[in-house]
PDB file of C-alpha atoms in Angstrom:
ATOM      1  CA  UNK A  24      18.391 -26.341 -22.733  1.00 44.00           C
ATOM      2  CA  UNK A  25      20.695 -25.682 -19.843  1.00 48.00           C
ATOM      3  CA  UNK A  26      19.830 -22.160 -18.709  1.00 65.00           C
ATOM      4  CA  UNK A  27      16.604 -20.163 -18.941  1.00 81.00           C
ATOM      5  CA  UNK A  28      18.161 -17.096 -20.512  1.00 84.00           C
ATOM      6  CA  UNK A  29      21.457 -15.485 -21.353  1.00 92.00           C
ATOM      7  CA  UNK A  30      22.440 -11.814 -21.072  1.00 93.00           C
ATOM      8  CA  UNK A  31      23.625 -10.352 -24.350  1.00 94.00           C
ATOM      9  CA  UNK A  32      24.462  -6.743 -25.227  1.00 95.00           C
ATOM     10  CA  UNK A  33      21.880  -5.318 -27.647  1.00 95.00           C
ATOM     11  CA  UNK A  34      24.726  -4.289 -29.941  1.00 94.00           C
ATOM     12  CA  UNK A  35      25.612  -7.970 -30.393  1.00 94.00           C
ATOM     13  CA  UNK A  36      22.236  -8.569 -32.002  1.00 94.00           C
ATOM     14  CA  UNK A  37      22.755  -5.567 -34.267  1.00 94.00           C
ATOM     15  CA  UNK A  38      26.266  -6.576 -35.344  1.00 96.00           C
ATOM     16  CA  UNK A  39      25.809 -10.366 -35.496  1.00 95.00           C
ATOM     17  CA  UNK A  40      22.074 -11.079 -35.876  1.00 94.00           C
ATOM     18  CA  UNK A  41      22.336 -14.652 -37.210  1.00 95.00           C
ATOM     19  CA  UNK A  42      24.915 -15.789 -34.654  1.00 94.00           C
ATOM     20  CA  UNK A  43      22.979 -14.141 -31.837  1.00 94.00           C
ATOM     21  CA  UNK A  44      19.710 -15.776 -32.915  1.00 93.00           C
ATOM     22  CA  UNK A  45      21.431 -19.186 -33.078  1.00 93.00           C
ATOM     23  CA  UNK A  46      22.176 -18.869 -29.351  1.00 93.00           C
ATOM     24  CA  UNK A  47      18.462 -19.538 -28.809  1.00 92.00           C
ATOM     25  CA  UNK A  48      19.243 -23.187 -29.584  1.00 90.00           C
ATOM     26  CA  UNK A  49      20.969 -23.432 -26.199  1.00 89.00           C
ATOM     27  CA  UNK A  50      18.825 -21.138 -24.040  1.00 91.00           C
ATOM     28  CA  UNK A  51      15.136 -20.378 -23.667  1.00 90.00           C
ATOM     29  CA  UNK A  52      15.538 -16.640 -24.293  1.00 93.00           C
ATOM     30  CA  UNK A  53      18.093 -13.883 -24.680  1.00 94.00           C
ATOM     31  CA  UNK A  54      17.995 -10.811 -22.489  1.00 95.00           C
ATOM     32  CA  UNK A  55      19.194  -7.934 -24.644  1.00 95.00           C
ATOM     33  CA  UNK A  56      20.846  -5.357 -22.378  1.00 95.00           C
ATOM     34  CA  UNK A  57      20.438  -1.745 -23.457  1.00 94.00           C
ATOM     35  CA  UNK A  58      22.258   1.201 -21.936  1.00 92.00           C
ATOM     36  CA  UNK A  59      19.603   3.909 -21.966  1.00 91.00           C
ATOM     37  CA  UNK A  60      16.383   1.912 -22.046  1.00 94.00           C
ATOM     38  CA  UNK A  61      14.722  -1.141 -20.580  1.00 95.00           C
ATOM     39  CA  UNK A  62      16.176  -4.482 -21.555  1.00 95.00           C
ATOM     40  CA  UNK A  63      14.460  -6.513 -24.254  1.00 94.00           C
ATOM     41  CA  UNK A  64      13.886 -10.251 -24.566  1.00 93.00           C
ATOM     42  CA  UNK A  65      14.394 -12.335 -27.677  1.00 94.00           C
ATOM     43  CA  UNK A  66      12.493 -15.608 -27.640  1.00 94.00           C
ATOM     44  CA  UNK A  67      11.516 -18.146 -30.287  1.00 92.00           C
ATOM     45  CA  UNK A  68       7.893 -17.916 -31.417  1.00 93.00           C
ATOM     46  CA  UNK A  69       7.230 -21.570 -30.528  1.00 91.00           C
ATOM     47  CA  UNK A  70       8.523 -20.932 -26.993  1.00 89.00           C
ATOM     48  CA  UNK A  71       6.222 -17.920 -26.673  1.00 87.00           C
ATOM     49  CA  UNK A  72       3.265 -20.019 -27.823  1.00 89.00           C
ATOM     50  CA  UNK A  73       4.153 -22.742 -25.307  1.00 89.00           C
ATOM     51  CA  UNK A  74       4.367 -20.170 -22.523  1.00 84.00           C
ATOM     52  CA  UNK A  75       0.969 -18.768 -23.514  1.00 82.00           C
ATOM     53  CA  UNK A  76      -0.532 -22.253 -23.463  1.00 87.00           C
ATOM     54  CA  UNK A  77       0.811 -22.888 -19.966  1.00 86.00           C
ATOM     55  CA  UNK A  78      -0.454 -19.541 -18.674  1.00 81.00           C
ATOM     56  CA  UNK A  79      -3.888 -20.152 -20.183  1.00 80.00           C
ATOM     57  CA  UNK A  80      -4.009 -23.654 -18.657  1.00 85.00           C
ATOM     58  CA  UNK A  81      -2.926 -22.368 -15.246  1.00 82.00           C
ATOM     59  CA  UNK A  82      -5.525 -19.591 -15.274  1.00 77.00           C
ATOM     60  CA  UNK A  83      -8.275 -22.037 -16.226  1.00 78.00           C
ATOM     61  CA  UNK A  84      -7.111 -24.523 -13.589  1.00 79.00           C
ATOM     62  CA  UNK A  85      -7.219 -21.840 -10.895  1.00 76.00           C
ATOM     63  CA  UNK A  86     -10.635 -20.686 -12.065  1.00 72.00           C
ATOM     64  CA  UNK A  87     -11.925 -24.270 -12.022  1.00 76.00           C
ATOM     65  CA  UNK A  88     -10.676 -24.849  -8.491  1.00 74.00           C
ATOM     66  CA  UNK A  89     -12.406 -21.688  -7.303  1.00 68.00           C
ATOM     67  CA  UNK A  90     -15.594 -22.358  -9.296  1.00 70.00           C
ATOM     68  CA  UNK A  91     -15.894 -25.843  -7.784  1.00 74.00           C
ATOM     69  CA  UNK A  92     -15.333 -24.265  -4.384  1.00 68.00           C
ATOM     70  CA  UNK A  93     -12.096 -26.160  -3.922  1.00 72.00           C
ATOM     71  CA  UNK A  94     -10.452 -23.159  -2.318  1.00 73.00           C
ATOM     72  CA  UNK A  95      -9.040 -25.396   0.400  1.00 79.00           C
ATOM     73  CA  UNK A  96      -6.546 -26.817  -2.096  1.00 80.00           C
ATOM     74  CA  UNK A  97      -5.637 -23.341  -3.321  1.00 81.00           C
ATOM     75  CA  UNK A  98      -5.168 -22.083   0.224  1.00 84.00           C
ATOM     76  CA  UNK A  99      -2.906 -25.033   1.029  1.00 88.00           C
ATOM     77  CA  UNK A 100      -0.568 -24.443  -1.911  1.00 87.00           C
ATOM     78  CA  UNK A 101      -0.632 -20.634  -1.866  1.00 89.00           C
ATOM     79  CA  UNK A 102       2.323 -20.343   0.566  1.00 94.00           C
ATOM     80  CA  UNK A 103       4.366 -22.568  -1.758  1.00 93.00           C
ATOM     81  CA  UNK A 104       3.604 -20.371  -4.760  1.00 90.00           C
ATOM     82  CA  UNK A 105       3.672 -17.035  -2.905  1.00 94.00           C
ATOM     83  CA  UNK A 106       5.666 -17.456   0.335  1.00 96.00           C
ATOM     84  CA  UNK A 107       4.973 -13.867   1.395  1.00 97.00           C
ATOM     85  CA  UNK A 108       1.214 -14.594   1.479  1.00 96.00           C
ATOM     86  CA  UNK A 109       1.593 -16.007   5.009  1.00 96.00           C
ATOM     87  CA  UNK A 110       1.752 -12.411   6.281  1.00 97.00           C
ATOM     88  CA  UNK A 111      -1.664 -11.496   4.857  1.00 96.00           C
ATOM     89  CA  UNK A 112      -4.725 -11.532   7.114  1.00 95.00           C
ATOM     90  CA  UNK A 113      -7.289 -14.249   6.380  1.00 92.00           C
ATOM     91  CA  UNK A 114      -9.748 -11.892   4.648  1.00 94.00           C
ATOM     92  CA  UNK A 115      -6.955 -10.582   2.418  1.00 95.00           C
ATOM     93  CA  UNK A 116      -6.036 -14.132   1.380  1.00 93.00           C
ATOM     94  CA  UNK A 117      -9.644 -14.613   0.232  1.00 88.00           C
ATOM     95  CA  UNK A 118      -9.502 -11.355  -1.727  1.00 93.00           C
ATOM     96  CA  UNK A 119      -6.117 -12.290  -3.216  1.00 93.00           C
ATOM     97  CA  UNK A 120      -7.418 -15.651  -4.441  1.00 87.00           C
ATOM     98  CA  UNK A 121     -10.466 -14.089  -6.072  1.00 85.00           C
ATOM     99  CA  UNK A 122      -8.496 -11.322  -7.753  1.00 90.00           C
ATOM    100  CA  UNK A 123      -5.768 -13.742  -8.789  1.00 85.00           C
ATOM    101  CA  UNK A 124      -8.183 -16.053 -10.597  1.00 80.00           C
ATOM    102  CA  UNK A 125     -10.072 -13.256 -12.340  1.00 85.00           C
ATOM    103  CA  UNK A 126      -6.918 -11.426 -13.370  1.00 86.00           C
ATOM    104  CA  UNK A 127      -5.153 -14.606 -14.522  1.00 81.00           C
ATOM    105  CA  UNK A 128      -8.100 -15.509 -16.757  1.00 81.00           C
ATOM    106  CA  UNK A 129      -8.264 -12.020 -18.209  1.00 84.00           C
ATOM    107  CA  UNK A 130      -4.505 -11.787 -18.719  1.00 81.00           C
ATOM    108  CA  UNK A 131      -4.420 -15.176 -20.444  1.00 77.00           C
ATOM    109  CA  UNK A 132      -7.293 -14.180 -22.721  1.00 80.00           C
ATOM    110  CA  UNK A 133      -5.456 -10.996 -23.695  1.00 83.00           C
ATOM    111  CA  UNK A 134      -2.090 -12.776 -23.887  1.00 76.00           C
ATOM    112  CA  UNK A 135      -0.749  -9.976 -21.704  1.00 83.00           C
ATOM    113  CA  UNK A 136       0.753 -10.921 -18.340  1.00 81.00           C
ATOM    114  CA  UNK A 137       1.280  -7.319 -17.204  1.00 88.00           C
ATOM    115  CA  UNK A 138      -1.999  -7.127 -15.227  1.00 91.00           C
ATOM    116  CA  UNK A 139      -1.122 -10.349 -13.393  1.00 87.00           C
ATOM    117  CA  UNK A 140       2.400  -9.145 -12.597  1.00 89.00           C
ATOM    118  CA  UNK A 141       0.973  -5.851 -11.307  1.00 95.00           C
ATOM    119  CA  UNK A 142      -1.572  -7.641  -9.109  1.00 95.00           C
ATOM    120  CA  UNK A 143       1.110  -9.869  -7.587  1.00 94.00           C
ATOM    121  CA  UNK A 144       3.364  -6.872  -6.924  1.00 96.00           C
ATOM    122  CA  UNK A 145       0.506  -5.005  -5.216  1.00 97.00           C
ATOM    123  CA  UNK A 146      -0.360  -7.948  -2.963  1.00 97.00           C
ATOM    124  CA  UNK A 147       3.308  -8.491  -2.175  1.00 97.00           C
ATOM    125  CA  UNK A 148       3.537  -4.872  -1.010  1.00 96.00           C
ATOM    126  CA  UNK A 149       0.485  -5.447   1.183  1.00 96.00           C
ATOM    127  CA  UNK A 150       2.197  -8.474   2.713  1.00 97.00           C
ATOM    128  CA  UNK A 151       5.336  -6.398   3.343  1.00 97.00           C
ATOM    129  CA  UNK A 152       3.232  -3.893   5.291  1.00 96.00           C
ATOM    130  CA  UNK A 153       1.600  -6.618   7.382  1.00 96.00           C
ATOM    131  CA  UNK A 154       4.987  -8.237   8.047  1.00 96.00           C
ATOM    132  CA  UNK A 155       6.544  -5.053   9.463  1.00 96.00           C
ATOM    133  CA  UNK A 156       4.755  -3.771  12.593  1.00 94.00           C
ATOM    134  CA  UNK A 157       6.523  -0.390  12.479  1.00 94.00           C
ATOM    135  CA  UNK A 158       5.618   0.167   8.840  1.00 92.00           C
ATOM    136  CA  UNK A 159       2.036  -0.954   9.440  1.00 92.00           C
ATOM    137  CA  UNK A 160       1.716   1.426  12.387  1.00 92.00           C
ATOM    138  CA  UNK A 161       3.107   4.326  10.372  1.00 90.00           C
ATOM    139  CA  UNK A 162       0.732   3.707   7.477  1.00 90.00           C
ATOM    140  CA  UNK A 163      -2.419   3.093   9.544  1.00 89.00           C
ATOM    141  CA  UNK A 164      -2.182   5.734  12.284  1.00 89.00           C
ATOM    142  CA  UNK A 165      -4.431   8.759  12.221  1.00 87.00           C
ATOM    143  CA  UNK A 166      -2.734  11.950  11.028  1.00 83.00           C
ATOM    144  CA  UNK A 167      -1.846  14.605  13.593  1.00 83.00           C
ATOM    145  CA  UNK A 168      -4.219  17.544  13.296  1.00 84.00           C
ATOM    146  CA  UNK A 169      -6.013  18.986  10.307  1.00 87.00           C
ATOM    147  CA  UNK A 170      -4.321  18.451   6.962  1.00 83.00           C
ATOM    148  CA  UNK A 171      -5.899  21.571   5.506  1.00 87.00           C
ATOM    149  CA  UNK A 172      -8.371  22.059   2.680  1.00 91.00           C
ATOM    150  CA  UNK A 173      -8.569  19.517  -0.107  1.00 88.00           C
ATOM    151  CA  UNK A 174      -8.208  20.919  -3.630  1.00 89.00           C
ATOM    152  CA  UNK A 175     -11.222  20.738  -5.925  1.00 89.00           C
ATOM    153  CA  UNK A 176     -11.093  17.863  -8.409  1.00 89.00           C
ATOM    154  CA  UNK A 177     -10.081  18.768 -11.923  1.00 81.00           C
ATOM    155  CA  UNK A 178     -12.861  19.384 -14.420  1.00 72.00           C
ATOM    156  CA  UNK A 179     -10.853  17.571 -17.117  1.00 65.00           C
ATOM    157  CA  UNK A 180     -12.349  14.072 -17.346  1.00 58.00           C
ATOM    158  CA  UNK A 181     -10.344  12.957 -20.396  1.00 59.00           C
ATOM    159  CA  UNK A 182      -7.600  11.633 -18.166  1.00 52.00           C
TER     160      UNK A 182
END
């Protein structure tokens, strides 16, 4: 395989399904571009299973390193895996590692990477705040004056 994925219009899959599917012999996945909705991905089932195996292994490896208190190794490689982590304060790095391991294990068990992607995005945003002194100052300063009364919480607990 030469490239990880190829962009293909969604209509190509609709008009030429067999020929479009055969393109998976040369690439890992097809990104199906749609005009009025999020893009889709077409991937072979065996590739999806391989990806799930790797994610599960990685989550268990991380958990094992933390469980055996080998956080020194994790801390040393964290900037390679997440370069923006160098902007996080020391206590946030500890929190990131703990949350990362727990979330990776849970996401692998559910075969759903969305929680892990969300966690990484949230920590990246935290790093962006720490990296920009002006932004950090704006977000951490006390508000000027009284902000007025707070509304009562809604009685509807169904969400």
